[in-house]
XYZ file of N, CA and C in Angstrom:
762
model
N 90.344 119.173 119.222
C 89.707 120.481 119.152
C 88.623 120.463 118.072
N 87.303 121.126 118.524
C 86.721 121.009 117.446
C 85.792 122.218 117.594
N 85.625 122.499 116.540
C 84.824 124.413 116.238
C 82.977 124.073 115.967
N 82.104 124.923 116.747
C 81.190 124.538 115.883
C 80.616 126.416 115.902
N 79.957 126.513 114.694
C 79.767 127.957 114.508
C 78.182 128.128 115.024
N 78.357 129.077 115.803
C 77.568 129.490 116.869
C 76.576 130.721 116.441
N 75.419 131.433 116.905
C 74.936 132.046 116.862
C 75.560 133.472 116.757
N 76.423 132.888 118.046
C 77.005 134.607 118.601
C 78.307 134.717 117.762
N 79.175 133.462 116.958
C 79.896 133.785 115.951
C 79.192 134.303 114.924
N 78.005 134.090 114.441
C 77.334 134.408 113.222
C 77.190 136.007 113.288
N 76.743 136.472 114.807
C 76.729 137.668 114.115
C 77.976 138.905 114.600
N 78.902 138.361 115.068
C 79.813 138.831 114.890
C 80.590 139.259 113.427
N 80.946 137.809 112.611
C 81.654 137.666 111.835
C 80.566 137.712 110.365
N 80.863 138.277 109.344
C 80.037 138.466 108.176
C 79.978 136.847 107.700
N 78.618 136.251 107.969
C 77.937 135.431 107.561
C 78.917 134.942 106.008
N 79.335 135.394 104.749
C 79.543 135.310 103.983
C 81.231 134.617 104.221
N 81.931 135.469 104.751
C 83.015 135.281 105.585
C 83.109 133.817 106.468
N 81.906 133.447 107.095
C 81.620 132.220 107.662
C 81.596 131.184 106.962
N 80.592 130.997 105.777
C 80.521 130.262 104.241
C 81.575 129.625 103.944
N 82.460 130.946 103.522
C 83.864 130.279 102.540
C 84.824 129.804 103.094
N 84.921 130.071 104.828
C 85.889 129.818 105.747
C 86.083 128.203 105.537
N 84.456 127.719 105.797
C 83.769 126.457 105.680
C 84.078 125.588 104.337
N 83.853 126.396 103.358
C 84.044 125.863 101.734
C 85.203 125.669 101.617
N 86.091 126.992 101.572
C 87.426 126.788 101.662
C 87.973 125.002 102.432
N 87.418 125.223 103.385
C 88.137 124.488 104.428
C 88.161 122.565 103.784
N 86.574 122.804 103.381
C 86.287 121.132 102.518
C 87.236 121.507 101.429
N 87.278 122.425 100.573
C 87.837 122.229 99.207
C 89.568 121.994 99.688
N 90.024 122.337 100.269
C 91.473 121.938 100.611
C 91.889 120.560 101.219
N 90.515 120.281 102.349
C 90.714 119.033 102.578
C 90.694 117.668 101.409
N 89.523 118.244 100.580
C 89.735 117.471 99.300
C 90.741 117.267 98.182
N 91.290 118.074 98.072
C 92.337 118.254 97.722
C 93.523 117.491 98.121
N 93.807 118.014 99.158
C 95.124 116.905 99.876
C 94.927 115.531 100.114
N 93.300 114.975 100.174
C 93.018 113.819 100.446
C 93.475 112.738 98.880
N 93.359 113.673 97.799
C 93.005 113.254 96.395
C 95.222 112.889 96.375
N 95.960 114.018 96.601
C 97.387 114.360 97.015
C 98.178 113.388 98.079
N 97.218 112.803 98.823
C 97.489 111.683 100.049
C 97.682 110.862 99.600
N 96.478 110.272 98.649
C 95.970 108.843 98.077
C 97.220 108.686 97.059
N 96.648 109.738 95.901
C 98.213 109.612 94.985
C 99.797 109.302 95.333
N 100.094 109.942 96.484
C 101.405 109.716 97.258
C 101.432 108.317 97.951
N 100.347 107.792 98.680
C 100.556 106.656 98.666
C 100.645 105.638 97.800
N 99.517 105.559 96.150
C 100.249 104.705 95.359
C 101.296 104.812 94.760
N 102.189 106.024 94.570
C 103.115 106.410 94.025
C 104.427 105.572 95.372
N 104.157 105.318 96.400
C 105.018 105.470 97.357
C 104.980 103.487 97.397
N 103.691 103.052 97.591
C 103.439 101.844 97.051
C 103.920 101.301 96.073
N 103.851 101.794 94.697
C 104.536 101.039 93.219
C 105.876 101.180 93.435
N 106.706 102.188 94.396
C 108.269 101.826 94.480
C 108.831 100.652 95.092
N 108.211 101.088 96.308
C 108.151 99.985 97.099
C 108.502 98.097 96.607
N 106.920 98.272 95.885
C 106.752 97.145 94.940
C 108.118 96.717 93.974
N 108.401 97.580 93.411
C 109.075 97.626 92.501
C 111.063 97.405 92.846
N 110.750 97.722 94.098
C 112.323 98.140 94.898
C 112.334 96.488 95.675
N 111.042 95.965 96.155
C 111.221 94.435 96.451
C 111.031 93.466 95.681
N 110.635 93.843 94.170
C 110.079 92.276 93.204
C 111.404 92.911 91.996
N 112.310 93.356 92.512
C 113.533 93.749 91.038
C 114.138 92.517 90.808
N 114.168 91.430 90.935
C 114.382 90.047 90.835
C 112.916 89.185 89.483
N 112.080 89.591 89.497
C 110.734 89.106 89.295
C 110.445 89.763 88.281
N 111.408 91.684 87.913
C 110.983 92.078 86.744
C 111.883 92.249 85.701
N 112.717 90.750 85.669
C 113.859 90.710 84.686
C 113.610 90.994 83.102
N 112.182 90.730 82.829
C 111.741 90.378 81.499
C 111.189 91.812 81.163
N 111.513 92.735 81.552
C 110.876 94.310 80.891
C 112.622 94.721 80.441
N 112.312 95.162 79.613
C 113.468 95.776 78.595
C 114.099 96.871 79.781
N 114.302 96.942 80.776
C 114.930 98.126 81.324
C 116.093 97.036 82.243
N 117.200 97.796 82.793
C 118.610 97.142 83.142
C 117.937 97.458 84.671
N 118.519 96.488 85.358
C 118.564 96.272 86.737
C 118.502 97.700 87.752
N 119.957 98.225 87.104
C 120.134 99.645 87.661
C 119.192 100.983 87.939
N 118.718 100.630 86.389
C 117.607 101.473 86.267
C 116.289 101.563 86.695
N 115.710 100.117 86.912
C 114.608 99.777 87.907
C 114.927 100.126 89.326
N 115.983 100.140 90.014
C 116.417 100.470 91.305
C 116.418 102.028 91.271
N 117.017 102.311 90.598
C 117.269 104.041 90.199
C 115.493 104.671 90.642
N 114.948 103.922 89.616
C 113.295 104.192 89.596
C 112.674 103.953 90.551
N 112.954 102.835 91.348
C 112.235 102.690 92.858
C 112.092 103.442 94.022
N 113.931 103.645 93.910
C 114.069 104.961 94.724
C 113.887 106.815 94.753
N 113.786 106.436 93.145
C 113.090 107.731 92.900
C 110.937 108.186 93.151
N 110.860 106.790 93.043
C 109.487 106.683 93.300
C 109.060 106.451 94.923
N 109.248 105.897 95.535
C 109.955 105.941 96.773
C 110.173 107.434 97.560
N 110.735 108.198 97.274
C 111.203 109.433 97.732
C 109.696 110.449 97.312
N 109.667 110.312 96.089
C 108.562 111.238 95.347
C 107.082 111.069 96.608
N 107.167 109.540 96.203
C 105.646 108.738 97.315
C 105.478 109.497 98.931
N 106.915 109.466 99.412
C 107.067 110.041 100.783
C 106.510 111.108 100.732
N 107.326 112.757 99.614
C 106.814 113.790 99.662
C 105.477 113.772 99.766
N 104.909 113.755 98.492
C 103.756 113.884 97.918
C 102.353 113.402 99.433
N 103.075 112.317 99.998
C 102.178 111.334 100.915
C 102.325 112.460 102.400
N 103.340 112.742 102.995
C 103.434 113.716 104.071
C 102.706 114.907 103.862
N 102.970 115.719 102.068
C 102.309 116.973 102.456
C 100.861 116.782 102.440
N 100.566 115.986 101.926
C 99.068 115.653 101.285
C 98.186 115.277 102.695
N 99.026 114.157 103.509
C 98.866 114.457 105.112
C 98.399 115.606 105.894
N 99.470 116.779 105.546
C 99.600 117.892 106.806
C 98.007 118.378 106.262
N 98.256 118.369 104.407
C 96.793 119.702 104.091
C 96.012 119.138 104.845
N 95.426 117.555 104.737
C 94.350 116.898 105.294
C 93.306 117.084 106.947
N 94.674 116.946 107.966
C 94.801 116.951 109.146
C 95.106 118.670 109.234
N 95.587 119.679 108.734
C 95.646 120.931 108.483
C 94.180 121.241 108.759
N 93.519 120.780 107.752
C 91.973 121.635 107.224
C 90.560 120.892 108.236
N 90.906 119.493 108.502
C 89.764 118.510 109.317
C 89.937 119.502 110.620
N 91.184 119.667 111.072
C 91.345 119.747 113.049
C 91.245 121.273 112.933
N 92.164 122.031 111.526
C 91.818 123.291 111.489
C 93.049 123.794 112.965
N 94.119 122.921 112.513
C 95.113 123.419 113.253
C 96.009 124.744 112.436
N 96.155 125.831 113.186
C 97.123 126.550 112.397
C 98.537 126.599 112.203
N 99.188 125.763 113.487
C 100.813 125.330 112.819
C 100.470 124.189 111.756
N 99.409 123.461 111.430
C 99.894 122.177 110.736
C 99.937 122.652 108.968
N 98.628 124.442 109.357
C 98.448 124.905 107.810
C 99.532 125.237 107.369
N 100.728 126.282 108.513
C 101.410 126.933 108.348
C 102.754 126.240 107.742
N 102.861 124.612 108.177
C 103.838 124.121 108.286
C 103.945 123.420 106.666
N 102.322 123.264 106.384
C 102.059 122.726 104.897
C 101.945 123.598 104.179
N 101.851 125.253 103.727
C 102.006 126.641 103.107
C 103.204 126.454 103.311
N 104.574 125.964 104.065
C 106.077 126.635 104.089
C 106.370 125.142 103.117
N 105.565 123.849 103.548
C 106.426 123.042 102.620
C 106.131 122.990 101.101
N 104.836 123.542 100.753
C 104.660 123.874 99.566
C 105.270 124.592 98.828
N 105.254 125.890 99.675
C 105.925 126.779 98.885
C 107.484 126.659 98.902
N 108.095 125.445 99.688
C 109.683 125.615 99.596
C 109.772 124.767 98.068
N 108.406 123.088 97.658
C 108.823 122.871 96.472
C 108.180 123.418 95.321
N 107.573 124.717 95.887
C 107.443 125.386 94.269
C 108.403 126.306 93.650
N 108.945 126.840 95.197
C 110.190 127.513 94.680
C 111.060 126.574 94.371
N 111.665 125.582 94.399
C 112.870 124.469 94.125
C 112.127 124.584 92.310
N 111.071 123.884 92.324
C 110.823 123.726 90.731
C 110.917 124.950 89.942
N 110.832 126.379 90.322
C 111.088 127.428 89.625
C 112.942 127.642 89.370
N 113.428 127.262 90.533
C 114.750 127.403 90.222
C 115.343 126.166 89.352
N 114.946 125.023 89.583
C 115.014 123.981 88.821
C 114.937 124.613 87.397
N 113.722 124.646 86.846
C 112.965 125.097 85.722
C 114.096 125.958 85.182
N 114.499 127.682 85.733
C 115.063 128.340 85.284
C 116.306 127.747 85.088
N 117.375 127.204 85.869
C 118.674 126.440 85.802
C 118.491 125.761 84.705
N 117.594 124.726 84.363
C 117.687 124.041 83.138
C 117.631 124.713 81.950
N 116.898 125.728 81.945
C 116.500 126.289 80.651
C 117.687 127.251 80.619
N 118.105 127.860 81.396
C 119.494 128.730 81.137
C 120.641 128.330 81.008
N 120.951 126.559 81.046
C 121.703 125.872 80.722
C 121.479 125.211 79.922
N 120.516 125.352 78.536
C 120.226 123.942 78.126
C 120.792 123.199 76.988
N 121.705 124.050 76.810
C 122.996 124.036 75.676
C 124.167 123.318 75.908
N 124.148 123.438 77.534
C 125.503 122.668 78.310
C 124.940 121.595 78.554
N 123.621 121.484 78.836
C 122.792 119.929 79.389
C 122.787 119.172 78.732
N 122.555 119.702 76.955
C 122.834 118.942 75.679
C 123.978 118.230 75.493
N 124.819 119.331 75.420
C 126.247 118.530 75.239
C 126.930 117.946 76.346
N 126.440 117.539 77.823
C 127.092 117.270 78.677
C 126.423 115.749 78.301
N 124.873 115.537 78.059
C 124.378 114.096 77.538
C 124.882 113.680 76.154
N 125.203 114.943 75.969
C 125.721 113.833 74.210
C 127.141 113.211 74.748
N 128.142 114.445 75.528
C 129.023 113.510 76.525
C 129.338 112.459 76.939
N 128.224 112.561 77.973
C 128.324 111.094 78.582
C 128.048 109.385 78.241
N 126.873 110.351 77.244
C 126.648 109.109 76.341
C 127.858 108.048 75.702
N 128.410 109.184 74.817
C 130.020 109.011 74.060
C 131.037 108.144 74.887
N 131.042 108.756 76.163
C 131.461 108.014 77.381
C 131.446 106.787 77.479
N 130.236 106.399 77.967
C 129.412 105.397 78.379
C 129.894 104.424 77.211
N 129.581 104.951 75.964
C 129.899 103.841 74.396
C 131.573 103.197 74.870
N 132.069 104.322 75.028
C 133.801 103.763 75.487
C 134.308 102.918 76.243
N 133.235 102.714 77.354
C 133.407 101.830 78.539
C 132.462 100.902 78.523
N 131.790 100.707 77.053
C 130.664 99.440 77.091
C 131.126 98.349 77.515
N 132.126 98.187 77.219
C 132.593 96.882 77.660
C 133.785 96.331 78.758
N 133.684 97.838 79.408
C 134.825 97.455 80.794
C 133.733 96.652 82.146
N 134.321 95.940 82.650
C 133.741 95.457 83.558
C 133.455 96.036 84.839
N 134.150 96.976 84.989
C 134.273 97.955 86.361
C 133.318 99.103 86.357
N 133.054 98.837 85.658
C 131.551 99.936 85.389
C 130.709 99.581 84.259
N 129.784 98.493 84.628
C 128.820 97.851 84.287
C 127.700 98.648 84.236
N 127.725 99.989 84.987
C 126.094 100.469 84.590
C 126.089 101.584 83.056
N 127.667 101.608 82.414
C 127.470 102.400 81.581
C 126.489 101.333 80.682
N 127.072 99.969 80.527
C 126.580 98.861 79.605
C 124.935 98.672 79.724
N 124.264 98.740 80.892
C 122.949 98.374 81.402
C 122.787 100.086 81.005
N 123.140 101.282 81.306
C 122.387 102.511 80.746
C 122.080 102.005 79.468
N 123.280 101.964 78.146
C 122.901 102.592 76.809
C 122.151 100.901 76.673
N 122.201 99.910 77.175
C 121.274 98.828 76.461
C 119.954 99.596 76.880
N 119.740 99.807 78.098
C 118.398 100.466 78.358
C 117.501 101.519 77.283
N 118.544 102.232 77.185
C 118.316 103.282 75.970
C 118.178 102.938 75.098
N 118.873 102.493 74.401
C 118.795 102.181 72.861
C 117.274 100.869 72.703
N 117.111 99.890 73.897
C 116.287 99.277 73.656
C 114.645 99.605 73.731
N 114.383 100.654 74.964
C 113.250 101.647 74.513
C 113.199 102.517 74.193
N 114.024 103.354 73.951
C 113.952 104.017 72.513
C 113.501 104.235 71.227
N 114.649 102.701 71.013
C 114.819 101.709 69.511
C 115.608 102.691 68.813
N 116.593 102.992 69.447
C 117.504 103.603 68.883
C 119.044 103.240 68.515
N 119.983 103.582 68.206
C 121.392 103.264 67.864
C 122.303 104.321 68.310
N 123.731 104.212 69.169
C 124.783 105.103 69.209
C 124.207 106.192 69.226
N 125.314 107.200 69.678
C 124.653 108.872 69.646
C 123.786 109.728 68.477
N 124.807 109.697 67.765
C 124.154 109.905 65.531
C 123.322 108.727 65.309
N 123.952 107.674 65.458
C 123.336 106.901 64.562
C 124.925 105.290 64.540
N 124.210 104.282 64.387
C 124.719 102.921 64.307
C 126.204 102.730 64.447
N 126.301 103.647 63.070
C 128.071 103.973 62.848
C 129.052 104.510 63.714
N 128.552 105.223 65.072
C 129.161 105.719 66.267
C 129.892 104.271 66.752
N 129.720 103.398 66.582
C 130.136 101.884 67.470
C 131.074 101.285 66.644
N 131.365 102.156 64.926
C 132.610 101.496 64.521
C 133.921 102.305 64.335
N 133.204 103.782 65.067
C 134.033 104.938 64.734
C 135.361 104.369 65.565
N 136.552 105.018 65.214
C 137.954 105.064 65.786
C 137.955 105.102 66.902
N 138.712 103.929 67.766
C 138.599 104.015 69.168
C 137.686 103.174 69.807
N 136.811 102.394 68.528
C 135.452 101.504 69.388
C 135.586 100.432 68.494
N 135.471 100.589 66.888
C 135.543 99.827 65.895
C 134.657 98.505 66.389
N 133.940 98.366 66.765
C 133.040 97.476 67.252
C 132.536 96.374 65.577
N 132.970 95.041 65.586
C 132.396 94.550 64.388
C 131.164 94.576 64.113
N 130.459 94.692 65.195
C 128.765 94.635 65.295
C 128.587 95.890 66.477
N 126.848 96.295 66.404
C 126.516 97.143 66.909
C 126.175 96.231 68.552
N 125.901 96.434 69.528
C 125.368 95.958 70.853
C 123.914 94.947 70.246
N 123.411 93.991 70.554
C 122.162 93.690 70.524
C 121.151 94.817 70.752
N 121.219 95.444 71.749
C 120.302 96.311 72.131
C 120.004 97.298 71.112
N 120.840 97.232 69.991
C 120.173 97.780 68.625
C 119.521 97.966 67.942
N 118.746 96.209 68.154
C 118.331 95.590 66.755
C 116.707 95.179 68.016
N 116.083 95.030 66.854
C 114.435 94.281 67.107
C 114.879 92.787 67.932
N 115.287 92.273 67.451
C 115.875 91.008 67.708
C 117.140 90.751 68.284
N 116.882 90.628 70.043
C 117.927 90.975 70.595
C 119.276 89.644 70.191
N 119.078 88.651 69.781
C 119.786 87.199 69.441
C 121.071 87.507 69.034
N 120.986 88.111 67.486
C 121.694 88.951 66.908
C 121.709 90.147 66.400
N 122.495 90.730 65.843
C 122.656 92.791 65.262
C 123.643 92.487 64.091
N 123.737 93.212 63.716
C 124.406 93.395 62.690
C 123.975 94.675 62.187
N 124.895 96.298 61.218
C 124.542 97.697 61.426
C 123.441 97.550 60.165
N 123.574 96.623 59.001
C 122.300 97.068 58.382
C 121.124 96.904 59.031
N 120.847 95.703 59.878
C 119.867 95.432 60.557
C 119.319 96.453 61.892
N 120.566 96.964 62.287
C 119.868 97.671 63.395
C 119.056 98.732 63.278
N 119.172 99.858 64.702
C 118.139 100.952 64.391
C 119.046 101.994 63.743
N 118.629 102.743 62.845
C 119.308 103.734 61.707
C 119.088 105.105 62.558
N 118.717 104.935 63.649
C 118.307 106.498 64.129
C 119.375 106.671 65.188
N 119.762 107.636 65.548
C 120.843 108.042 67.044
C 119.615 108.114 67.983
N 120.740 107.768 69.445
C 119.514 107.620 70.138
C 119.499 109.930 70.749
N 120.521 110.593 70.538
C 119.906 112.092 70.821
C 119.063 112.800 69.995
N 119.093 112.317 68.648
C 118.448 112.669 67.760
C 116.706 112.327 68.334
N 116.639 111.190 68.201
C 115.576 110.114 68.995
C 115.378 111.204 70.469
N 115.908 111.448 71.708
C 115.746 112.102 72.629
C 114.845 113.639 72.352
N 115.767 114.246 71.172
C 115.416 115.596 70.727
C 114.097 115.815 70.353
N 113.959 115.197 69.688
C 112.558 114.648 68.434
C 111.554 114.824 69.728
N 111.575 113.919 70.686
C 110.529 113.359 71.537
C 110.101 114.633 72.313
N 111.624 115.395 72.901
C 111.130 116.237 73.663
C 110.481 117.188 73.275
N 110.610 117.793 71.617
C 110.625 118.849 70.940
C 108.795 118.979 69.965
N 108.845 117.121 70.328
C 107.259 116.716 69.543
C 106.811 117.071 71.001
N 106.661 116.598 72.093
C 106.133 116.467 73.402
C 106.105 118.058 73.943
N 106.777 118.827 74.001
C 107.266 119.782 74.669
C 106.121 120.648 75.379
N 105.009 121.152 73.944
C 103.820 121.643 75.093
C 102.670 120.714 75.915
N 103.484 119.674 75.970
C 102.562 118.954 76.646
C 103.025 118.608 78.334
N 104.777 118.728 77.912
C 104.793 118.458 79.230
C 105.120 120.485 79.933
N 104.951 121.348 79.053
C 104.670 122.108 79.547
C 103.214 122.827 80.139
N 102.616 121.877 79.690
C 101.232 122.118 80.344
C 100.932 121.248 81.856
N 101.675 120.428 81.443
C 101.945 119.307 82.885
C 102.218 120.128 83.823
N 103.993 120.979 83.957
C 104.091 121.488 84.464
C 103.583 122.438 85.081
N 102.508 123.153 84.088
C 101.934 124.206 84.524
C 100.780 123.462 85.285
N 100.080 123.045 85.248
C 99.267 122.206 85.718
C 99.727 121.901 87.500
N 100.524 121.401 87.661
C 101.366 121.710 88.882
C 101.605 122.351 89.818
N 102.174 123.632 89.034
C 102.555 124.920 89.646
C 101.010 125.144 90.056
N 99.828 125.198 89.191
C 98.610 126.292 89.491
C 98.111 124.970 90.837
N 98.388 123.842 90.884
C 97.867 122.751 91.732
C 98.113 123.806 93.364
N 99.708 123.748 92.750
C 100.872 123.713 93.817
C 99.731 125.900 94.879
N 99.707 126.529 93.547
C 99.474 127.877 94.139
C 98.088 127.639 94.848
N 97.377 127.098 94.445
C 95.702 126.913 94.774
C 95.811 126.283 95.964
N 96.715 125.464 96.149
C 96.771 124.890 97.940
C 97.087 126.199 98.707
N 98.527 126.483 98.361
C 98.939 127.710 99.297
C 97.782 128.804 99.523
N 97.133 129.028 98.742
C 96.338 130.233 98.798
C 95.371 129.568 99.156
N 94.820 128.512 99.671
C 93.400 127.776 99.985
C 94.446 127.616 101.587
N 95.551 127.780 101.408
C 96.029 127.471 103.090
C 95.742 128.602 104.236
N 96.147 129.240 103.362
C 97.162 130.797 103.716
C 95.452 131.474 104.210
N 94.210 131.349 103.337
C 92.822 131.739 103.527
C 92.158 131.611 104.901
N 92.170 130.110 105.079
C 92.158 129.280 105.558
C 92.523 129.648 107.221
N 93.672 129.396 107.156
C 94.289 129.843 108.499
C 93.953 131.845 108.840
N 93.432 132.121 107.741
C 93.470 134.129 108.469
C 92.301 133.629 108.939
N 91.317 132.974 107.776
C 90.142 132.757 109.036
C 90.110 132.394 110.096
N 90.806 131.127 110.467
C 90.591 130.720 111.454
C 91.453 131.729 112.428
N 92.020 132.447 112.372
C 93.157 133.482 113.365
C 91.528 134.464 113.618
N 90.859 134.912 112.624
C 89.861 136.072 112.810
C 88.993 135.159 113.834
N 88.402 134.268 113.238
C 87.351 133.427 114.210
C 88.010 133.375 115.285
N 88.808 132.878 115.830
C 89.474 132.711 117.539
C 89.313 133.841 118.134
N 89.417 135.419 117.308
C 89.342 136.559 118.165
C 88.213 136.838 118.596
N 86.923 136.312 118.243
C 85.505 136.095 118.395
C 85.263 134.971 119.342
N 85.882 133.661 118.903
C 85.590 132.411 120.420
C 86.646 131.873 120.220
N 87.529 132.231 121.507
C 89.091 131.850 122.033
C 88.408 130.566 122.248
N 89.225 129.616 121.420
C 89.194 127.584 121.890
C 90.232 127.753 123.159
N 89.766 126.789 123.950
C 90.638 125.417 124.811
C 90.618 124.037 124.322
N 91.905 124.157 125.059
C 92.147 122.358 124.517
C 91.402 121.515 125.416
């Protein structure tokens, strides 16, 4: 299907009205094209990353966690790559189920991230202490064999980090762990540890710090997002009334 604007549309429909239908229509396609591309390298580096996890033994992160990451990148790549699709093919063909279908999937993950958003922040007292938790956890079972990813989490952690135990070093000799030495993943020098040598910082303390130094930044991220996320819908939602008004002026065939 393809539209071309006509004389006898022109003076039907307010010329001005015609313009932005048009503008609109590039600025969204650009948009999703920029949203396409991104989703595909995002969908690409998992990929990558989910078939060479053999090849990237030598980065400080545990096995688990590179897989964890693949598939999280992976999933993200899909979204991001489908909706970025529909806007594209939405705004070029100027189909109105494909706008309608990319306005409902937008707006289902902007609402998810608002409820997200609010859930975290109205819990974020329990979120705290459920990670200082598990952490504690995880220290307890460093060394059971039947659950090997607590051991590959806190080495992960503590090694980019550069952090120590929950508080701090001394968590690994407390009652119940008495550990003679701290984990390698302590110390600069993974060979040996020993607690004067290691890192003197906890790794929540370390977590807190980061988020609390970082915080309006990744709240600008977020916001950044959301206004991404509204400027499509409302470049959709435009978009398609026009094109519903224009058809009542020149009914297409397929």
């Amino acid at each position: 299907q393809h539209y071309y604007i006509t004389n006898n549309l022109r003076l039907e429909m307010n010329s001005l009205q015609v313009c932005c239908g048009e503008f609109i229509r590039i600025i969204l396609f650009v948009l999703n094209f920029i949203f396409w591309a991104a989703g595909g390298v995002i969908l690409g580096v998992g990929i990558y990353v989910k078939v060479q996890l053999e090849d990237l033994k030598h980065i400080e992160v545990s096995h688990d966690t590179l897989q964890t990451s693949a598939l999280f990148l992976i999933s993200l790549g899909c979204i991001v790559f489908v909706v970025g699709l529909l806007g594209c093919c939405g705004s070029l063909t100027q189909n109105r189920c494909m706008l309608l279908l990319y306005f409902s999937l937008v707006t289902l993950i902007f609402i998810g991230e608002i409820a997200l958003a609010i859930a975290v922040y109205a819990n974020k007292d329990s979120v705290t202490k459920s990670i200082k938790e598990q952490f504690g956890d995880c220290m307890d079972k460093y060394n059971n064999q039947t659950e090997p990813i607590c051991q590959d989490t806190i080495d992960t952690l503590q090694s980019v980090l550069k952090c120590c135990g929950v508080e701090g070093p001394s968590d690994w000799s407390a009652p119940g762990r008495n550990y003679t030495a701290p984990p390698t993943s302590c110390c600069k020098d993974n060979a040996t540890c020993d607690y004067p040598s290691a890192y003197q910082e906890g790794c929540y303390p370390t977590i807190n710090t980061f988020v609390n130094t970082n915080a309006k930044y990744i709240g600008f991220g977020v916001l950044g997002v959301a206004i991404v996320e509204l400027l499509g819908m409302a470049l959709a939602c435009y978009l398609r009334t026009y094109i519903m008004k224009r058809d009542e002026y020149e009914p297409y065939t397929v």
